[in-house]
PDB file of C-alpha atoms in Angstrom:
ATOM      1  CA  MET A  13      44.662  -6.233  95.691  1.00 57.00           C
ATOM      2  CA  ARG A  14      45.603  -8.501  92.867  1.00 58.00           C
ATOM      3  CA  THR A  15      46.058 -12.139  93.658  1.00 65.00           C
ATOM      4  CA  SER A  16      47.315 -13.381  90.234  1.00 60.00           C
ATOM      5  CA  THR A  17      50.810 -12.900  88.922  1.00 63.00           C
ATOM      6  CA  GLY A  18      49.642 -11.732  85.530  1.00 61.00           C
ATOM      7  CA  LEU A  19      51.346 -14.537  83.671  1.00 56.00           C
ATOM      8  CA  ILE A  20      48.114 -16.396  83.001  1.00 58.00           C
ATOM      9  CA  SER A  21      46.307 -13.303  81.806  1.00 57.00           C
ATOM     10  CA  THR A  22      49.208 -12.452  79.491  1.00 55.00           C
ATOM     11  CA  LEU A  23      49.129 -15.925  77.909  1.00 53.00           C
ATOM     12  CA  VAL A  24      45.371 -15.851  77.498  1.00 54.00           C
ATOM     13  CA  LEU A  25      45.441 -12.347  76.068  1.00 53.00           C
ATOM     14  CA  GLY A  26      48.301 -13.198  73.685  1.00 56.00           C
ATOM     15  CA  THR A  27      46.476 -16.294  72.463  1.00 57.00           C
ATOM     16  CA  ALA A  28      43.243 -14.395  72.072  1.00 54.00           C
ATOM     17  CA  LEU A  29      44.950 -11.674  70.090  1.00 53.00           C
ATOM     18  CA  SER A  30      46.980 -13.995  67.882  1.00 57.00           C
ATOM     19  CA  LEU A  31      44.036 -16.066  66.651  1.00 51.00           C
ATOM     20  CA  PRO A  32      41.908 -13.246  65.280  1.00 53.00           C
ATOM     21  CA  VAL A  33      44.924 -11.654  63.597  1.00 50.00           C
ATOM     22  CA  THR A  34      45.750 -14.823  61.678  1.00 51.00           C
ATOM     23  CA  ALA A  35      42.070 -15.392  60.951  1.00 49.00           C
ATOM     24  CA  ALA A  36      41.725 -11.823  59.732  1.00 49.00           C
ATOM     25  CA  GLN A  37      44.739 -12.233  57.471  1.00 52.00           C
ATOM     26  CA  ALA A  38      43.316 -15.410  55.943  1.00 52.00           C
ATOM     27  CA  ALA A  39      39.713 -14.166  55.722  1.00 51.00           C
ATOM     28  CA  PRO A  40      40.038 -11.726  52.775  1.00 52.00           C
ATOM     29  CA  ALA A  41      41.607 -14.352  50.510  1.00 53.00           C
ATOM     30  CA  ALA A  42      38.837 -16.918  50.901  1.00 50.00           C
ATOM     31  CA  PRO A  43      35.809 -14.691  50.179  1.00 51.00           C
ATOM     32  CA  ALA A  44      37.531 -13.066  47.209  1.00 49.00           C
ATOM     33  CA  ALA A  45      38.136 -16.443  45.593  1.00 48.00           C
ATOM     34  CA  ALA A  46      34.634 -17.565  46.494  1.00 50.00           C
ATOM     35  CA  SER A  47      33.062 -14.430  45.034  1.00 50.00           C
ATOM     36  CA  VAL A  48      34.769 -14.953  41.682  1.00 47.00           C
ATOM     37  CA  SER A  49      33.524 -18.513  41.408  1.00 56.00           C
ATOM     38  CA  ALA A  50      30.131 -17.522  42.800  1.00 58.00           C
ATOM     39  CA  ALA A  51      29.792 -14.857  40.117  1.00 57.00           C
ATOM     40  CA  ALA A  52      30.679 -17.286  37.348  1.00 67.00           C
ATOM     41  CA  ALA A  53      28.438 -20.105  38.587  1.00 79.00           C
ATOM     42  CA  PRO A  54      25.027 -18.607  37.659  1.00 89.00           C
ATOM     43  CA  CYS A  55      26.315 -17.584  34.229  1.00 90.00           C
ATOM     44  CA  HIS A  56      27.647 -21.014  33.341  1.00 93.00           C
ATOM     45  CA  GLY A  57      24.712 -22.783  34.974  1.00 93.00           C
ATOM     46  CA  LEU A  58      22.140 -20.867  32.939  1.00 95.00           C
ATOM     47  CA  ILE A  59      24.041 -21.477  29.715  1.00 95.00           C
ATOM     48  CA  THR A  60      24.187 -25.225  30.382  1.00 95.00           C
ATOM     49  CA  LYS A  61      20.471 -25.218  31.270  1.00 96.00           C
ATOM     50  CA  ALA A  62      19.702 -23.495  27.960  1.00 96.00           C
ATOM     51  CA  TYR A  63      21.910 -26.054  26.197  1.00 96.00           C
ATOM     52  CA  SER A  64      19.974 -28.872  27.864  1.00 95.00           C
ATOM     53  CA  LEU A  65      16.602 -27.397  26.928  1.00 95.00           C
ATOM     54  CA  ASN A  66      17.791 -26.923  23.350  1.00 96.00           C
ATOM     55  CA  GLY A  67      18.753 -30.601  23.265  1.00 95.00           C
ATOM     56  CA  LYS A  68      15.222 -31.489  24.356  1.00 95.00           C
ATOM     57  CA  ALA A  69      13.834 -29.246  21.604  1.00 95.00           C
ATOM     58  CA  ILE A  70      16.047 -31.003  19.050  1.00 96.00           C
ATOM     59  CA  SER A  71      14.783 -34.366  20.276  1.00 95.00           C
ATOM     60  CA  ALA A  72      11.163 -33.217  19.968  1.00 95.00           C
ATOM     61  CA  SER A  73      11.784 -31.813  16.472  1.00 94.00           C
ATOM     62  CA  ARG A  74      13.341 -35.084  15.321  1.00 94.00           C
ATOM     63  CA  ALA A  75      10.325 -36.974  16.658  1.00 93.00           C
ATOM     64  CA  GLY A  76       7.973 -34.683  14.735  1.00 91.00           C
ATOM     65  CA  SER A  77       6.425 -33.188  17.873  1.00 94.00           C
ATOM     66  CA  PHE A  78       6.585 -29.597  16.672  1.00 94.00           C
ATOM     67  CA  LYS A  79       4.290 -28.115  19.311  1.00 95.00           C
ATOM     68  CA  LYS A  80       6.441 -29.541  22.112  1.00 96.00           C
ATOM     69  CA  ALA A  81       9.579 -28.373  20.315  1.00 96.00           C
ATOM     70  CA  ALA A  82       8.179 -24.831  20.094  1.00 96.00           C
ATOM     71  CA  LYS A  83       7.539 -24.853  23.852  1.00 96.00           C
ATOM     72  CA  ARG A  84      11.082 -26.054  24.508  1.00 96.00           C
ATOM     73  CA  ASN A  85      12.415 -23.325  22.208  1.00 96.00           C
ATOM     74  CA  HIS A  86      10.471 -20.723  24.153  1.00 96.00           C
ATOM     75  CA  ALA A  87      11.902 -22.008  27.443  1.00 96.00           C
ATOM     76  CA  THR A  88      15.402 -22.041  25.944  1.00 96.00           C
ATOM     77  CA  GLU A  89      15.053 -18.428  24.903  1.00 96.00           C
ATOM     78  CA  GLY A  90      14.044 -17.507  28.448  1.00 95.00           C
ATOM     79  CA  LYS A  91      17.165 -19.173  29.845  1.00 95.00           C
ATOM     80  CA  ILE A  92      19.303 -17.359  27.288  1.00 96.00           C
ATOM     81  CA  VAL A  93      17.808 -14.015  28.358  1.00 95.00           C
ATOM     82  CA  ASN A  94      18.560 -14.867  32.001  1.00 95.00           C
ATOM     83  CA  ALA A  95      22.098 -15.927  31.057  1.00 95.00           C
ATOM     84  CA  LEU A  96      22.692 -12.621  29.254  1.00 94.00           C
ATOM     85  CA  ALA A  97      21.863 -10.790  32.470  1.00 93.00           C
ATOM     86  CA  ALA A  98      23.915 -13.141  34.657  1.00 93.00           C
ATOM     87  CA  CYS A  99      26.995 -12.960  32.410  1.00 91.00           C
ATOM     88  CA  ARG A 100      27.249  -9.184  32.220  1.00 90.00           C
ATOM     89  CA  HIS A 101      30.246  -9.166  34.581  1.00 89.00           C
ATOM     90  CA  ALA A 102      31.963 -12.289  33.243  1.00 87.00           C
ATOM     91  CA  ARG A 103      35.568 -12.208  32.082  1.00 89.00           C
ATOM     92  CA  HIS A 104      34.835 -12.871  28.376  1.00 90.00           C
ATOM     93  CA  ARG A 105      31.505 -11.061  28.379  1.00 90.00           C
ATOM     94  CA  ALA A 106      31.765  -9.797  24.786  1.00 93.00           C
ATOM     95  CA  GLU A 107      32.328 -13.292  23.379  1.00 94.00           C
ATOM     96  CA  ILE A 108      29.637 -14.782  25.610  1.00 94.00           C
ATOM     97  CA  ARG A 109      27.159 -12.060  24.657  1.00 95.00           C
ATOM     98  CA  HIS A 110      27.890 -12.500  20.956  1.00 96.00           C
ATOM     99  CA  ALA A 111      27.367 -16.273  21.146  1.00 96.00           C
ATOM    100  CA  LEU A 112      24.204 -15.943  23.247  1.00 96.00           C
ATOM    101  CA  ASP A 113      22.718 -13.300  20.949  1.00 96.00           C
ATOM    102  CA  ALA A 114      23.324 -15.504  17.922  1.00 96.00           C
ATOM    103  CA  ALA A 115      21.862 -18.507  19.742  1.00 97.00           C
ATOM    104  CA  ARG A 116      18.818 -16.470  20.734  1.00 96.00           C
ATOM    105  CA  ASN A 117      18.208 -15.449  17.116  1.00 96.00           C
ATOM    106  CA  ASP A 118      18.504 -19.082  16.020  1.00 97.00           C
ATOM    107  CA  ILE A 119      16.103 -20.196  18.757  1.00 97.00           C
ATOM    108  CA  GLN A 120      13.549 -17.537  17.789  1.00 97.00           C
ATOM    109  CA  ARG A 121      13.685 -18.703  14.170  1.00 97.00           C
ATOM    110  CA  ALA A 122      13.390 -22.331  15.281  1.00 96.00           C
ATOM    111  CA  GLU A 123      10.338 -21.524  17.391  1.00 96.00           C
ATOM    112  CA  HIS A 124       8.706 -19.780  14.437  1.00 96.00           C
ATOM    113  CA  HIS A 125       9.474 -22.689  12.109  1.00 96.00           C
ATOM    114  CA  ASN A 126       8.157 -25.236  14.624  1.00 96.00           C
ATOM    115  CA  LYS A 127       4.905 -23.285  14.958  1.00 95.00           C
ATOM    116  CA  MET A 128       4.569 -23.143  11.193  1.00 96.00           C
ATOM    117  CA  ALA A 129       5.274 -26.868  10.892  1.00 95.00           C
ATOM    118  CA  TYR A 130       2.596 -27.568  13.508  1.00 95.00           C
ATOM    119  CA  ILE A 131      -0.012 -25.260  11.959  1.00 95.00           C
ATOM    120  CA  GLU A 132       0.548 -26.118   8.293  1.00 94.00           C
ATOM    121  CA  HIS A 133       1.584 -29.773   8.744  1.00 93.00           C
ATOM    122  CA  ASP A 134       4.631 -29.079   6.623  1.00 91.00           C
ATOM    123  CA  ARG A 135       7.774 -31.027   7.503  1.00 91.00           C
ATOM    124  CA  ARG A 136       9.978 -28.605   5.563  1.00 94.00           C
ATOM    125  CA  TYR A 137       9.391 -26.057   8.323  1.00 95.00           C
ATOM    126  CA  GLY A 138      10.309 -28.773  10.809  1.00 93.00           C
ATOM    127  CA  ARG A 139      13.579 -29.408   8.972  1.00 95.00           C
ATOM    128  CA  ALA A 140      14.342 -25.666   8.995  1.00 96.00           C
ATOM    129  CA  ALA A 141      13.618 -25.564  12.738  1.00 96.00           C
ATOM    130  CA  LEU A 142      15.944 -28.503  13.327  1.00 95.00           C
ATOM    131  CA  ASN A 143      18.729 -26.749  11.401  1.00 96.00           C
ATOM    132  CA  ASP A 144      18.220 -23.584  13.480  1.00 96.00           C
ATOM    133  CA  GLU A 145      18.291 -25.615  16.694  1.00 96.00           C
ATOM    134  CA  ASP A 146      21.549 -27.256  15.625  1.00 96.00           C
ATOM    135  CA  HIS A 147      23.077 -23.828  14.949  1.00 96.00           C
ATOM    136  CA  ALA A 148      21.918 -22.646  18.374  1.00 96.00           C
ATOM    137  CA  LYS A 149      23.463 -25.757  19.923  1.00 96.00           C
ATOM    138  CA  ARG A 150      26.835 -24.826  18.465  1.00 97.00           C
ATOM    139  CA  ARG A 151      26.518 -21.231  19.688  1.00 96.00           C
ATOM    140  CA  LEU A 152      25.513 -22.334  23.188  1.00 96.00           C
ATOM    141  CA  ARG A 153      28.483 -24.682  23.311  1.00 96.00           C
ATOM    142  CA  ASP A 154      30.767 -21.756  22.395  1.00 95.00           C
ATOM    143  CA  ALA A 155      29.200 -19.602  25.108  1.00 94.00           C
ATOM    144  CA  ALA A 156      29.669 -22.383  27.671  1.00 94.00           C
ATOM    145  CA  ARG A 157      33.352 -22.600  26.792  1.00 94.00           C
ATOM    146  CA  TYR A 158      33.830 -18.888  27.389  1.00 91.00           C
ATOM    147  CA  SER A 159      31.852 -18.819  30.661  1.00 85.00           C
TER     148      SER A 159
END
């Protein structure tokens, strides 16, 4: 035989059922918004890291430390390659890809010029590398705006 009236079990059951329903209704909105920002975060983060490394390469080029600048250029190119992969699903992926490709070409030229300046002790190559690094800086800034 039942000893309870059923009123308590009805209240508990109604409360138990109402909480998951409201939680289930709110749950899809939060992960969807989080996934959009989570997808954009690695893209933008890698672009800003490449921008930072390029700034360090510019600083080394201005100081005349061409070997260090070439290493920084190589690291910058690696970050750009990673950013190209991370930004393949971004909203403005064509603009980002165009800016990153141009920046990568500038960085490759800068690395070559820094190596030549180091090997041949010729500051004209260093000046050319600095110009290429400045062009890459502008392209990376454009890519960061789009990401």
